[in-house]
Amino acid sequence: MKRAWPALLCGTCLMLAGFLMTFAARGASLNAEGGAVGDVVEQRPEYDAPEYYGSSLVEVIVDGLPRDIYQARGRRYVEALRGEEYALRVRNPFPVRVAVSLSVDGLNTIDGRRTSRWDASKWVIEPYQTVTISGWQVSRERARRFYFTTERDSYASKMGRASDLGVITAVFFRERGAPVPLTRSRPSTDPQPEPRSHEEKSGRAESPSRSGVEGSSRAQKGVVIPSPAPADDYAATGIGRSVHHDVRWMHLDLDPRPAAEVTIRYEYRDALVRLGVLPRPYPEPDPLRRRERARGFEEPRYAPEP
């Protein structure tokens, strides 16, 4: 028996980028009966989702550029940048519409809840299209930006759900019974978030202190940070400034079997070094020892024989 799933349509993105962006909720009866989104109507069996190792389906975007993805320890890692806002660019590689359960730090990016993949509210993407999710959806017109921060300052910690920090997960569900297009449509170009000015970065109440930013710069210059690090030296995601983001509801009929799953771990550079994801930096030789080895002249030499 088919079931229709309610979803939200992003009107702003539809007008500006020409693609359909929606997210599906957990059951048609919620929308028809006026129930609160988030109540579980019916449990469905969980299926194993295949990991997708083709072109990247999920990218972490900072100042309009994707962060490098490192393959290590059987997982994907990206380097977090302390205090920086980021967005998630999600691509649909399939010839049918998909609904994507997207969580950050174990919390759904739409309603901030912790659920199963199937019961989660979902972002829906047209065939071969791409959407950019820049923050937590807090109303039908507003979202609040993702930014890298400490565990203590994270949105998950404020919600009392700090058990899965440092992880981004996307699970793709195909729309059921949708016609398959004969030709591949051209991917749309998403508007990227504008780089923030220095005043915007320093003016946010949730931003980490300047000493934290300086500590990140020292790590990038090759200074080894002692292990283990304090808890607040680990990366997590905060709920930042408010941005305009329109959405509305629609219905979808989804295949309960996941089509793909992508998981990305993010950490600051010093943590990636301790995990062995990035090479350990070594300090430069002691200048005083180098000076002690200095000599005035070299021994006499001749041209070498060929």
PDB file of C-alpha atoms in Angstrom:
ATOM      1  CA  MET A   1       0.000   0.000   0.000  1.00  0.00           C
ATOM      2  CA  LYS A   2       1.471   3.336  -1.041  1.00  0.00           C
ATOM      3  CA  ARG A   3       1.810   6.180   1.405  1.00  0.00           C
ATOM      4  CA  ALA A   4       2.203   9.847   0.617  1.00  0.00           C
ATOM      5  CA  TRP A   5       4.767  11.775   2.652  1.00  0.00           C
ATOM      6  CA  PRO A   6       4.341  15.489   3.409  1.00  0.00           C
ATOM      7  CA  ALA A   7       7.321  17.662   2.594  1.00  0.00           C
ATOM      8  CA  LEU A   8       8.420  21.288   2.550  1.00  0.00           C
ATOM      9  CA  LEU A   9       9.232  23.171  -0.636  1.00  0.00           C
ATOM     10  CA  CYS A  10      11.854  25.877  -0.597  1.00  0.00           C
ATOM     11  CA  GLY A  11      10.190  28.697  -2.542  1.00  0.00           C
ATOM     12  CA  THR A  12      13.232  30.972  -2.491  1.00  0.00           C
ATOM     13  CA  CYS A  13      15.470  28.338  -4.053  1.00  0.00           C
ATOM     14  CA  LEU A  14      12.798  27.483  -6.617  1.00  0.00           C
ATOM     15  CA  MET A  15      12.680  31.070  -7.842  1.00  0.00           C
ATOM     16  CA  LEU A  16      16.388  31.845  -7.702  1.00  0.00           C
ATOM     17  CA  ALA A  17      18.019  28.569  -8.740  1.00  0.00           C
ATOM     18  CA  GLY A  18      15.271  26.859 -10.702  1.00  0.00           C
ATOM     19  CA  PHE A  19      15.261  23.632  -8.730  1.00  0.00           C
ATOM     20  CA  LEU A  20      12.843  21.982  -6.345  1.00  0.00           C
ATOM     21  CA  MET A  21      13.982  21.610  -2.758  1.00  0.00           C
ATOM     22  CA  THR A  22      11.695  19.955  -0.254  1.00  0.00           C
ATOM     23  CA  PHE A  23      11.847  17.887   2.848  1.00  0.00           C
ATOM     24  CA  ALA A  24       9.559  15.014   3.732  1.00  0.00           C
ATOM     25  CA  ALA A  25       8.070  14.460   7.173  1.00  0.00           C
ATOM     26  CA  ARG A  26       7.066  11.185   8.784  1.00  0.00           C
ATOM     27  CA  GLY A  27       3.514  10.404   7.724  1.00  0.00           C
ATOM     28  CA  ALA A  28       0.622  11.712   5.672  1.00  0.00           C
ATOM     29  CA  SER A  29      -1.738  11.598   8.648  1.00  0.00           C
ATOM     30  CA  LEU A  30       0.365  14.203  10.444  1.00  0.00           C
ATOM     31  CA  ASN A  31      -0.362  16.759   7.764  1.00  0.00           C
ATOM     32  CA  ALA A  32      -4.011  15.759   7.219  1.00  0.00           C
ATOM     33  CA  GLU A  33      -4.894  15.674  10.904  1.00  0.00           C
ATOM     34  CA  GLY A  34      -2.862  18.703  11.884  1.00  0.00           C
ATOM     35  CA  GLY A  35      -0.583  16.775  14.223  1.00  0.00           C
ATOM     36  CA  ALA A  36       2.817  18.118  15.223  1.00  0.00           C
ATOM     37  CA  VAL A  37       5.656  17.213  12.901  1.00  0.00           C
ATOM     38  CA  GLY A  38       7.973  14.843  14.695  1.00  0.00           C
ATOM     39  CA  ASP A  39       5.485  12.340  16.165  1.00  0.00           C
ATOM     40  CA  VAL A  40       6.146   8.811  14.947  1.00  0.00           C
ATOM     41  CA  VAL A  41       3.066   7.496  13.146  1.00  0.00           C
ATOM     42  CA  GLU A  42       4.298   4.137  11.945  1.00  0.00           C
ATOM     43  CA  GLN A  43       7.558   2.265  12.400  1.00  0.00           C
ATOM     44  CA  ARG A  44       9.196   0.913   9.266  1.00  0.00           C
ATOM     45  CA  PRO A  45      11.984  -1.676   9.140  1.00  0.00           C
ATOM     46  CA  GLU A  46      15.460  -0.242   8.791  1.00  0.00           C
ATOM     47  CA  TYR A  47      17.491  -1.232   5.737  1.00  0.00           C
ATOM     48  CA  ASP A  48      21.233  -1.084   5.199  1.00  0.00           C
ATOM     49  CA  ALA A  49      22.068   1.785   2.850  1.00  0.00           C
ATOM     50  CA  PRO A  50      24.904   1.345   0.345  1.00  0.00           C
ATOM     51  CA  GLU A  51      27.841   3.689   0.813  1.00  0.00           C
ATOM     52  CA  TYR A  52      28.309   5.827  -2.286  1.00  0.00           C
ATOM     53  CA  TYR A  53      31.938   6.107  -3.412  1.00  0.00           C
ATOM     54  CA  GLY A  54      31.478   7.919  -6.727  1.00  0.00           C
ATOM     55  CA  SER A  55      31.572  11.673  -7.073  1.00  0.00           C
ATOM     56  CA  SER A  56      30.965  13.386  -3.775  1.00  0.00           C
ATOM     57  CA  LEU A  57      27.266  13.530  -2.869  1.00  0.00           C
ATOM     58  CA  VAL A  58      27.815  15.734   0.176  1.00  0.00           C
ATOM     59  CA  GLU A  59      30.342  18.565   0.387  1.00  0.00           C
ATOM     60  CA  VAL A  60      31.205  20.852   3.281  1.00  0.00           C
ATOM     61  CA  ILE A  61      31.327  24.426   1.933  1.00  0.00           C
ATOM     62  CA  VAL A  62      33.261  27.244   3.637  1.00  0.00           C
ATOM     63  CA  ASP A  63      33.302  30.713   2.025  1.00  0.00           C
ATOM     64  CA  GLY A  64      31.913  29.202  -1.187  1.00  0.00           C
ATOM     65  CA  LEU A  65      34.620  26.523  -1.535  1.00  0.00           C
ATOM     66  CA  PRO A  66      34.372  22.800  -0.711  1.00  0.00           C
ATOM     67  CA  ARG A  67      36.646  21.436   1.986  1.00  0.00           C
ATOM     68  CA  ASP A  68      38.986  18.604   0.979  1.00  0.00           C
ATOM     69  CA  ILE A  69      37.752  15.128   1.904  1.00  0.00           C
ATOM     70  CA  TYR A  70      40.342  12.712   3.343  1.00  0.00           C
ATOM     71  CA  GLN A  71      39.799   8.952   3.110  1.00  0.00           C
ATOM     72  CA  ALA A  72      41.272   7.280   6.199  1.00  0.00           C
ATOM     73  CA  ARG A  73      40.436   4.583   8.756  1.00  0.00           C
ATOM     74  CA  GLY A  74      37.557   3.443   6.540  1.00  0.00           C
ATOM     75  CA  ARG A  75      35.810   6.833   6.862  1.00  0.00           C
ATOM     76  CA  ARG A  76      35.649  10.271   5.243  1.00  0.00           C
ATOM     77  CA  TYR A  77      37.085  13.262   7.119  1.00  0.00           C
ATOM     78  CA  VAL A  78      37.132  17.023   6.569  1.00  0.00           C
ATOM     79  CA  GLU A  79      39.101  19.624   8.489  1.00  0.00           C
ATOM     80  CA  ALA A  80      36.913  22.008  10.487  1.00  0.00           C
ATOM     81  CA  LEU A  81      37.897  25.672  10.633  1.00  0.00           C
ATOM     82  CA  ARG A  82      37.390  27.096  14.088  1.00  0.00           C
ATOM     83  CA  GLY A  83      34.673  29.768  14.231  1.00  0.00           C
ATOM     84  CA  GLU A  84      33.825  29.594  10.502  1.00  0.00           C
ATOM     85  CA  GLU A  85      30.315  29.263   9.086  1.00  0.00           C
ATOM     86  CA  TYR A  86      29.734  26.376   6.693  1.00  0.00           C
ATOM     87  CA  ALA A  87      27.030  24.909   4.465  1.00  0.00           C
ATOM     88  CA  LEU A  88      26.276  21.433   3.119  1.00  0.00           C
ATOM     89  CA  ARG A  89      25.984  20.938  -0.636  1.00  0.00           C
ATOM     90  CA  VAL A  90      23.957  17.790  -1.405  1.00  0.00           C
ATOM     91  CA  ARG A  91      23.767  16.285  -4.906  1.00  0.00           C
ATOM     92  CA  ASN A  92      21.204  13.848  -6.316  1.00  0.00           C
ATOM     93  CA  PRO A  93      23.029  11.394  -8.672  1.00  0.00           C
ATOM     94  CA  PHE A  94      19.863   9.498  -9.613  1.00  0.00           C
ATOM     95  CA  PRO A  95      17.403   9.926 -12.533  1.00  0.00           C
ATOM     96  CA  VAL A  96      14.474  10.215 -10.083  1.00  0.00           C
ATOM     97  CA  ARG A  97      13.630  12.602  -7.276  1.00  0.00           C
ATOM     98  CA  VAL A  98      15.129  11.710  -3.889  1.00  0.00           C
ATOM     99  CA  ALA A  99      14.403  12.655  -0.277  1.00  0.00           C
ATOM    100  CA  VAL A 100      17.475  13.038   1.915  1.00  0.00           C
ATOM    101  CA  SER A 101      17.586  12.577   5.678  1.00  0.00           C
ATOM    102  CA  LEU A 102      20.347  15.005   6.656  1.00  0.00           C
ATOM    103  CA  SER A 103      21.714  15.175  10.191  1.00  0.00           C
ATOM    104  CA  VAL A 104      24.527  17.148  11.837  1.00  0.00           C
ATOM    105  CA  ASP A 105      25.876  16.011  15.201  1.00  0.00           C
ATOM    106  CA  GLY A 106      23.099  13.410  15.299  1.00  0.00           C
ATOM    107  CA  LEU A 107      20.291  16.018  14.982  1.00  0.00           C
ATOM    108  CA  ASN A 108      18.022  16.436  11.967  1.00  0.00           C
ATOM    109  CA  THR A 109      18.819  19.675  10.110  1.00  0.00           C
ATOM    110  CA  ILE A 110      15.099  20.429   9.659  1.00  0.00           C
ATOM    111  CA  ASP A 111      13.515  19.915  13.073  1.00  0.00           C
ATOM    112  CA  GLY A 112      16.517  19.373  15.380  1.00  0.00           C
ATOM    113  CA  ARG A 113      15.222  15.960  16.463  1.00  0.00           C
ATOM    114  CA  ARG A 114      17.016  12.643  16.809  1.00  0.00           C
ATOM    115  CA  THR A 115      15.168   9.868  14.925  1.00  0.00           C
ATOM    116  CA  SER A 116      15.771   6.906  12.638  1.00  0.00           C
ATOM    117  CA  ARG A 117      16.725   7.526   9.008  1.00  0.00           C
ATOM    118  CA  TRP A 118      13.241   6.588   7.769  1.00  0.00           C
ATOM    119  CA  ASP A 119      11.298   8.655  10.317  1.00  0.00           C
ATOM    120  CA  ALA A 120      13.454  11.761   9.843  1.00  0.00           C
ATOM    121  CA  SER A 121      12.173  14.834   8.034  1.00  0.00           C
ATOM    122  CA  LYS A 122      13.833  14.938   4.625  1.00  0.00           C
ATOM    123  CA  TRP A 123      15.161  17.350   2.004  1.00  0.00           C
ATOM    124  CA  VAL A 124      13.951  16.415  -1.487  1.00  0.00           C
ATOM    125  CA  ILE A 125      16.050  17.041  -4.610  1.00  0.00           C
ATOM    126  CA  GLU A 126      15.083  16.839  -8.271  1.00  0.00           C
ATOM    127  CA  PRO A 127      16.937  14.368 -10.580  1.00  0.00           C
ATOM    128  CA  TYR A 128      20.622  15.255 -11.002  1.00  0.00           C
ATOM    129  CA  GLN A 129      20.148  18.534  -9.124  1.00  0.00           C
ATOM    130  CA  THR A 130      22.043  20.037  -6.201  1.00  0.00           C
ATOM    131  CA  VAL A 131      20.877  21.953  -3.124  1.00  0.00           C
ATOM    132  CA  THR A 132      22.811  23.847  -0.471  1.00  0.00           C
ATOM    133  CA  ILE A 133      21.667  23.678   3.157  1.00  0.00           C
ATOM    134  CA  SER A 134      23.280  26.487   5.145  1.00  0.00           C
ATOM    135  CA  GLY A 135      21.745  26.005   8.573  1.00  0.00           C
ATOM    136  CA  TRP A 136      19.103  24.608  10.896  1.00  0.00           C
ATOM    137  CA  GLN A 137      15.551  25.280   9.633  1.00  0.00           C
ATOM    138  CA  VAL A 138      13.820  27.056  12.532  1.00  0.00           C
ATOM    139  CA  SER A 139      10.614  28.249  10.805  1.00  0.00           C
ATOM    140  CA  ARG A 140       8.908  28.412   7.409  1.00  0.00           C
ATOM    141  CA  GLU A 141      10.912  31.538   6.584  1.00  0.00           C
ATOM    142  CA  ARG A 142      14.160  31.327   8.548  1.00  0.00           C
ATOM    143  CA  ALA A 143      17.213  29.152   9.076  1.00  0.00           C
ATOM    144  CA  ARG A 144      20.154  29.630  11.440  1.00  0.00           C
ATOM    145  CA  ARG A 145      23.641  29.091  10.096  1.00  0.00           C
ATOM    146  CA  PHE A 146      25.946  26.152  10.808  1.00  0.00           C
ATOM    147  CA  TYR A 147      29.334  27.136  12.212  1.00  0.00           C
ATOM    148  CA  PHE A 148      32.276  25.234  13.689  1.00  0.00           C
ATOM    149  CA  THR A 149      32.593  25.663  17.432  1.00  0.00           C
ATOM    150  CA  THR A 150      33.390  23.734  20.614  1.00  0.00           C
ATOM    151  CA  GLU A 151      31.452  20.828  22.081  1.00  0.00           C
ATOM    152  CA  ARG A 152      30.213  22.971  24.959  1.00  0.00           C
ATOM    153  CA  ASP A 153      28.892  25.683  22.601  1.00  0.00           C
ATOM    154  CA  SER A 154      27.314  23.241  20.126  1.00  0.00           C
ATOM    155  CA  TYR A 155      23.606  23.184  19.278  1.00  0.00           C
ATOM    156  CA  ALA A 156      23.460  19.489  20.213  1.00  0.00           C
ATOM    157  CA  SER A 157      24.835  20.209  23.693  1.00  0.00           C
ATOM    158  CA  LYS A 158      22.269  22.968  24.197  1.00  0.00           C
ATOM    159  CA  MET A 159      19.552  20.472  23.220  1.00  0.00           C
ATOM    160  CA  GLY A 160      20.952  17.843  25.623  1.00  0.00           C
ATOM    161  CA  ARG A 161      21.944  15.528  22.739  1.00  0.00           C
ATOM    162  CA  ALA A 162      25.745  15.653  22.767  1.00  0.00           C
ATOM    163  CA  SER A 163      26.355  11.953  22.086  1.00  0.00           C
ATOM    164  CA  ASP A 164      27.139  12.155  18.340  1.00  0.00           C
ATOM    165  CA  LEU A 165      29.218  15.290  17.842  1.00  0.00           C
ATOM    166  CA  GLY A 166      31.530  15.722  14.858  1.00  0.00           C
ATOM    167  CA  VAL A 167      29.504  13.740  12.294  1.00  0.00           C
ATOM    168  CA  ILE A 168      27.428  14.658   9.219  1.00  0.00           C
ATOM    169  CA  THR A 169      25.174  11.965   7.716  1.00  0.00           C
ATOM    170  CA  ALA A 170      22.974  11.969   4.620  1.00  0.00           C
ATOM    171  CA  VAL A 171      20.694   9.043   3.675  1.00  0.00           C
ATOM    172  CA  PHE A 172      19.010   9.088   0.238  1.00  0.00           C
ATOM    173  CA  PHE A 173      15.536   7.623  -0.457  1.00  0.00           C
ATOM    174  CA  ARG A 174      14.176   7.397  -4.017  1.00  0.00           C
ATOM    175  CA  GLU A 175      10.680   8.556  -4.874  1.00  0.00           C
ATOM    176  CA  ARG A 176       8.548   5.529  -5.668  1.00  0.00           C
ATOM    177  CA  GLY A 177       6.701   5.218  -8.974  1.00  0.00           C
ATOM    178  CA  ALA A 178       8.286   8.327 -10.478  1.00  0.00           C
ATOM    179  CA  PRO A 179       8.940   8.277 -14.267  1.00  0.00           C
ATOM    180  CA  VAL A 180      12.592   8.052 -15.319  1.00  0.00           C
ATOM    181  CA  PRO A 181      13.634  10.875 -17.691  1.00  0.00           C
ATOM    182  CA  LEU A 182      15.186   9.839 -21.013  1.00  0.00           C
ATOM    183  CA  THR A 183      17.871  12.519 -20.980  1.00  0.00           C
ATOM    184  CA  ARG A 184      20.058  13.798 -18.194  1.00  0.00           C
ATOM    185  CA  SER A 185      19.160  17.298 -17.100  1.00  0.00           C
ATOM    186  CA  ARG A 186      21.847  19.891 -16.600  1.00  0.00           C
ATOM    187  CA  PRO A 187      22.701  20.438 -12.910  1.00  0.00           C
ATOM    188  CA  SER A 188      21.743  23.823 -11.563  1.00  0.00           C
ATOM    189  CA  THR A 189      24.202  26.211  -9.972  1.00  0.00           C
ATOM    190  CA  ASP A 190      23.381  26.978  -6.347  1.00  0.00           C
ATOM    191  CA  PRO A 191      23.983  30.446  -4.977  1.00  0.00           C
ATOM    192  CA  GLN A 192      26.860  30.190  -2.516  1.00  0.00           C
ATOM    193  CA  PRO A 193      26.901  31.948   0.847  1.00  0.00           C
ATOM    194  CA  GLU A 194      28.670  35.296   0.743  1.00  0.00           C
ATOM    195  CA  PRO A 195      31.974  35.453   2.639  1.00  0.00           C
ATOM    196  CA  ARG A 196      31.440  37.220   5.937  1.00  0.00           C
ATOM    197  CA  SER A 197      33.237  40.396   6.861  1.00  0.00           C
ATOM    198  CA  HIS A 198      35.504  40.586   9.886  1.00  0.00           C
ATOM    199  CA  GLU A 199      32.837  42.581  11.740  1.00  0.00           C
ATOM    200  CA  GLU A 200      30.231  39.847  11.165  1.00  0.00           C
ATOM    201  CA  LYS A 201      32.584  37.150  12.416  1.00  0.00           C
ATOM    202  CA  SER A 202      33.571  39.023  15.565  1.00  0.00           C
ATOM    203  CA  GLY A 203      30.033  40.253  16.312  1.00  0.00           C
ATOM    204  CA  ARG A 204      28.332  36.872  16.771  1.00  0.00           C
ATOM    205  CA  ALA A 205      27.649  36.018  20.393  1.00  0.00           C
ATOM    206  CA  GLU A 206      28.260  32.293  19.909  1.00  0.00           C
ATOM    207  CA  SER A 207      31.667  32.724  18.240  1.00  0.00           C
ATOM    208  CA  PRO A 208      34.694  31.290  20.048  1.00  0.00           C
ATOM    209  CA  SER A 209      37.269  33.619  21.539  1.00  0.00           C
ATOM    210  CA  ARG A 210      40.100  35.118  19.510  1.00  0.00           C
ATOM    211  CA  SER A 211      42.574  32.932  21.373  1.00  0.00           C
ATOM    212  CA  GLY A 212      40.814  29.876  19.936  1.00  0.00           C
ATOM    213  CA  VAL A 213      41.243  31.212  16.382  1.00  0.00           C
ATOM    214  CA  GLU A 214      44.907  31.951  17.037  1.00  0.00           C
ATOM    215  CA  GLY A 215      45.334  28.413  18.371  1.00  0.00           C
ATOM    216  CA  SER A 216      44.000  27.039  15.087  1.00  0.00           C
ATOM    217  CA  SER A 217      46.489  29.176  13.129  1.00  0.00           C
ATOM    218  CA  ARG A 218      49.365  27.853  15.236  1.00  0.00           C
ATOM    219  CA  ALA A 219      48.261  24.284  14.509  1.00  0.00           C
ATOM    220  CA  GLN A 220      48.266  24.994  10.770  1.00  0.00           C
ATOM    221  CA  LYS A 221      51.847  26.299  11.035  1.00  0.00           C
ATOM    222  CA  GLY A 222      53.071  22.946  12.339  1.00  0.00           C
ATOM    223  CA  VAL A 223      52.983  23.302  16.119  1.00  0.00           C
ATOM    224  CA  VAL A 224      52.118  19.937  17.669  1.00  0.00           C
ATOM    225  CA  ILE A 225      49.335  20.241  20.257  1.00  0.00           C
ATOM    226  CA  PRO A 226      49.767  17.916  23.255  1.00  0.00           C
ATOM    227  CA  SER A 227      47.479  14.886  23.516  1.00  0.00           C
ATOM    228  CA  PRO A 228      44.895  14.387  24.887  1.00  0.00           C
ATOM    229  CA  ALA A 229      43.241  17.731  24.187  1.00  0.00           C
ATOM    230  CA  PRO A 230      40.618  19.290  26.460  1.00  0.00           C
ATOM    231  CA  ALA A 231      37.005  18.562  25.478  1.00  0.00           C
ATOM    232  CA  ASP A 232      36.475  22.095  24.181  1.00  0.00           C
ATOM    233  CA  ASP A 233      39.270  21.626  21.622  1.00  0.00           C
ATOM    234  CA  TYR A 234      37.101  19.202  19.638  1.00  0.00           C
ATOM    235  CA  ALA A 235      34.896  20.398  16.794  1.00  0.00           C
ATOM    236  CA  ALA A 236      31.104  20.568  16.896  1.00  0.00           C
ATOM    237  CA  THR A 237      28.398  22.618  15.153  1.00  0.00           C
ATOM    238  CA  GLY A 238      26.690  25.663  16.635  1.00  0.00           C
ATOM    239  CA  ILE A 239      23.420  27.376  15.760  1.00  0.00           C
ATOM    240  CA  GLY A 240      24.383  30.787  14.432  1.00  0.00           C
ATOM    241  CA  ARG A 241      22.943  33.888  12.816  1.00  0.00           C
ATOM    242  CA  SER A 242      19.479  33.929  11.246  1.00  0.00           C
ATOM    243  CA  VAL A 243      19.105  33.929   7.440  1.00  0.00           C
ATOM    244  CA  HIS A 244      16.019  34.085   5.214  1.00  0.00           C
ATOM    245  CA  HIS A 245      14.925  30.675   3.888  1.00  0.00           C
ATOM    246  CA  ASP A 246      11.357  30.059   2.650  1.00  0.00           C
ATOM    247  CA  VAL A 247       9.779  26.583   2.670  1.00  0.00           C
ATOM    248  CA  ARG A 248       6.330  25.043   2.109  1.00  0.00           C
ATOM    249  CA  TRP A 249       4.799  21.563   2.365  1.00  0.00           C
ATOM    250  CA  MET A 250       4.252  18.947  -0.349  1.00  0.00           C
ATOM    251  CA  HIS A 251       3.668  15.153  -0.471  1.00  0.00           C
ATOM    252  CA  LEU A 252       5.952  12.343  -1.659  1.00  0.00           C
ATOM    253  CA  ASP A 253       5.706   8.554  -1.917  1.00  0.00           C
ATOM    254  CA  LEU A 254       9.114   7.091  -1.006  1.00  0.00           C
ATOM    255  CA  ASP A 255      10.774   3.721  -1.369  1.00  0.00           C
ATOM    256  CA  PRO A 256      11.668   2.719   2.224  1.00  0.00           C
ATOM    257  CA  ARG A 257      14.937   1.142   1.058  1.00  0.00           C
ATOM    258  CA  PRO A 258      17.786   3.700   1.182  1.00  0.00           C
ATOM    259  CA  ALA A 259      19.486   4.296  -2.170  1.00  0.00           C
ATOM    260  CA  ALA A 260      22.745   5.631  -0.665  1.00  0.00           C
ATOM    261  CA  GLU A 261      24.303   6.852   2.571  1.00  0.00           C
ATOM    262  CA  VAL A 262      27.171   9.279   3.108  1.00  0.00           C
ATOM    263  CA  THR A 263      28.866   9.914   6.459  1.00  0.00           C
ATOM    264  CA  ILE A 264      31.515  12.590   7.003  1.00  0.00           C
ATOM    265  CA  ARG A 265      33.525  13.089  10.188  1.00  0.00           C
ATOM    266  CA  TYR A 266      34.874  16.570  10.880  1.00  0.00           C
ATOM    267  CA  GLU A 267      37.603  17.555  13.308  1.00  0.00           C
ATOM    268  CA  TYR A 268      40.058  20.377  13.861  1.00  0.00           C
ATOM    269  CA  ARG A 269      43.531  19.862  12.402  1.00  0.00           C
ATOM    270  CA  ASP A 270      45.228  18.759  15.640  1.00  0.00           C
ATOM    271  CA  ALA A 271      42.628  15.999  16.110  1.00  0.00           C
ATOM    272  CA  LEU A 272      43.043  14.831  12.497  1.00  0.00           C
ATOM    273  CA  VAL A 273      46.787  14.600  13.136  1.00  0.00           C
ATOM    274  CA  ARG A 274      46.269  12.484  16.266  1.00  0.00           C
ATOM    275  CA  LEU A 275      43.915  10.203  14.328  1.00  0.00           C
ATOM    276  CA  GLY A 276      46.546   9.727  11.632  1.00  0.00           C
ATOM    277  CA  VAL A 277      44.338  11.295   8.955  1.00  0.00           C
ATOM    278  CA  LEU A 278      46.832  14.124   8.365  1.00  0.00           C
ATOM    279  CA  PRO A 279      50.630  13.707   8.641  1.00  0.00           C
ATOM    280  CA  ARG A 280      52.137  14.782  11.933  1.00  0.00           C
ATOM    281  CA  PRO A 281      54.022  18.087  11.552  1.00  0.00           C
ATOM    282  CA  TYR A 282      57.587  18.183  12.807  1.00  0.00           C
ATOM    283  CA  PRO A 283      59.155  21.372  14.169  1.00  0.00           C
ATOM    284  CA  GLU A 284      62.063  22.946  12.310  1.00  0.00           C
ATOM    285  CA  PRO A 285      65.606  22.091  13.541  1.00  0.00           C
ATOM    286  CA  ASP A 286      66.837  24.089  16.496  1.00  0.00           C
ATOM    287  CA  PRO A 287      68.529  27.214  15.037  1.00  0.00           C
ATOM    288  CA  LEU A 288      71.177  27.162  17.771  1.00  0.00           C
ATOM    289  CA  ARG A 289      72.252  23.593  16.899  1.00  0.00           C
ATOM    290  CA  ARG A 290      72.443  24.579  13.231  1.00  0.00           C
ATOM    291  CA  ARG A 291      74.669  27.539  14.125  1.00  0.00           C
ATOM    292  CA  GLU A 292      76.948  25.295  16.210  1.00  0.00           C
ATOM    293  CA  ARG A 293      77.643  23.188  13.093  1.00  0.00           C
ATOM    294  CA  ALA A 294      78.724  26.215  11.068  1.00  0.00           C
ATOM    295  CA  ARG A 295      82.271  26.179   9.580  1.00  0.00           C
ATOM    296  CA  GLY A 296      84.422  28.886   7.986  1.00  0.00           C
ATOM    297  CA  PHE A 297      85.807  26.901   5.021  1.00  0.00           C
ATOM    298  CA  GLU A 298      85.145  23.691   3.137  1.00  0.00           C
ATOM    299  CA  GLU A 299      87.882  21.086   2.452  1.00  0.00           C
ATOM    300  CA  PRO A 300      89.625  21.429  -0.928  1.00  0.00           C
ATOM    301  CA  ARG A 301      87.757  19.653  -3.707  1.00  0.00           C
ATOM    302  CA  TYR A 302      88.206  18.934  -7.415  1.00  0.00           C
ATOM    303  CA  ALA A 303      85.819  18.393 -10.252  1.00  0.00           C
ATOM    304  CA  PRO A 304      84.469  14.803 -10.148  1.00  0.00           C
ATOM    305  CA  GLU A 305      85.279  12.308 -12.924  1.00  0.00           C
ATOM    306  CA  PRO A 306      82.295  11.522 -15.221  1.00  0.00           C
TER     307      PRO A 306
END
